[in-house]
């Protein structure tokens, strides 16, 4: 990480010196590999010290600030300057110095600062202690003892937790800054905790504080000689990020034992992992067995079959009309339907070669359609028929499946991109409600699932014949997670380095795998058993399809009967009268001849 030199030049008159200021600045630049310097001036500041400093910094690019400049110290990062930087400021009082450092962004807490002036050891020690409390440990003091303030002695803070004022050289400081926090001497670190597997598992009654994020934090504190002090949030048994962040704001905890999505309200460790959020949606649900009657064939196939029945029935009826002199639509309709059901049928009123042609054609078509239908029906009876899979956000909206989120999730979604199409089906509920339904994978709702939790949910369903839930194959949101902490917490950058090393070595993945098994083992989540393969008593559901087919057949027969009766009632009188006129005409014709 690049280093920043921040110089406070305090103008004083000194009588003797040990180190030359200009040469010491040049040596400090070389030791820290400074690439850019920032000089902050005061209108009343004498110019001789700046001339000497500018000579020492002639080989390093510099940027000039003054109090009348519209730019502020809090916007240094906006300049996008190569780091580290060197800043020179006038002599401040202790209160002014603390206020000055308050303006600096938290990204500069890892930077180096050189304070130049002449004061007592007690005052220097008090100033160093105040800066450490603000999160700026890398401070080197140049106590002027020579005339003109250009020669003096170097002082810095001792190792934590004593932090005694110690005289040093440039080389001593460059070594010490790498080892400030090697041994924190039992420093108590308050960690706000709540349950959020696999990142944190909190069971104080069993003295269990686990989870891959919390274990990493505990090992880091133990390695640095700090004492882990758990601070439970009011609702620690469920996901409670708001309580954790509230504790940090109120200075009731130093850090949260959980990885949360980065945003600007609190300080975060640097993030080296990339988490994405999916929506855990229910798998396709089985359709009602009533649907199995029409499931083997698509709508176009059913319409084509109805068209075949109508055309064939009409054609056979026309043949019958030509041969027998009457229409028999109802009887032939039942015969054609019987052929499709592989039931015996007879075209009794058709004679001659037309009978054999029509019978063989109807038989072949009915045989093929019936076997095609039965083959597909046997397949779906063994595998089941399910609703179409949800594959997009539009499908979720069409199914009207509510996405359960909590208040913290809503706040994060307002910061990061969230699809507008999903807000209408998003339901804001409490985290206990989400946890209760997500534990059993209630298919009535959809749930948020981060990438590190997807493995846990898959592990929970590993013995199921067909998993109840699956992630939607679309990334909903991407975030950079980190440990939230107090703005002035001194261990921020060391913890960031630990996270980087754990990520690069694969330790985070190993801890996550162990936590998944531990989460199931302690009973926070239960493995969902597979559906048992056993014979069960028949229920009314098994008789629905035969009953529907029976009623459907009776309706067709009844309709055919009604049509036949109406047809005969209309055409029989006409046929009888025509026959009587034909007989009379035949009798009259021989007499006339």
mmCIF file with all atom_site columns, N, CA and C in Angstrom, residues 9 130 241 248:
data_model
loop_
_atom_site.group_PDB
_atom_site.id
_atom_site.type_symbol
_atom_site.label_atom_id
_atom_site.label_alt_id
_atom_site.label_comp_id
_atom_site.label_asym_id
_atom_site.label_entity_id
_atom_site.label_seq_id
_atom_site.pdbx_PDB_ins_code
_atom_site.Cartn_x
_atom_site.Cartn_y
_atom_site.Cartn_z
_atom_site.occupancy
_atom_site.B_iso_or_equiv
_atom_site.pdbx_formal_charge
_atom_site.auth_seq_id
_atom_site.auth_comp_id
_atom_site.auth_asym_id
_atom_site.auth_atom_id
_atom_site.pdbx_PDB_model_num
ATOM 1  N N  . UNK A 1 9   ? 4.655   21.665 9.710  1.00 0.00 ? 9   UNK A N  1
ATOM 2  C CA . UNK A 1 9   ? 5.846   22.453 10.025 1.00 0.00 ? 9   UNK A CA 1
ATOM 3  C C  . UNK A 1 9   ? 5.474   23.490 11.080 1.00 0.00 ? 9   UNK A C  1
ATOM 4  N N  . UNK A 1 130 ? -3.486  11.577 21.155 1.00 0.00 ? 130 UNK A N  1
ATOM 5  C CA . UNK A 1 130 ? -4.730  12.036 20.525 1.00 0.00 ? 130 UNK A CA 1
ATOM 6  C C  . UNK A 1 130 ? -4.813  11.567 19.075 1.00 0.00 ? 130 UNK A C  1
ATOM 7  N N  . UNK A 1 241 ? -28.184 -6.602 11.202 1.00 0.00 ? 241 UNK A N  1
ATOM 8  C CA . UNK A 1 241 ? -27.107 -5.669 10.826 1.00 0.00 ? 241 UNK A CA 1
ATOM 9  C C  . UNK A 1 241 ? -27.337 -4.251 11.318 1.00 0.00 ? 241 UNK A C  1
ATOM 10 N N  . UNK A 1 248 ? -21.855 0.480  16.555 1.00 0.00 ? 248 UNK A N  1
ATOM 11 C CA . UNK A 1 248 ? -20.625 1.131  16.111 1.00 0.00 ? 248 UNK A CA 1
ATOM 12 C C  . UNK A 1 248 ? -20.784 2.650  16.162 1.00 0.00 ? 248 UNK A C  1
#
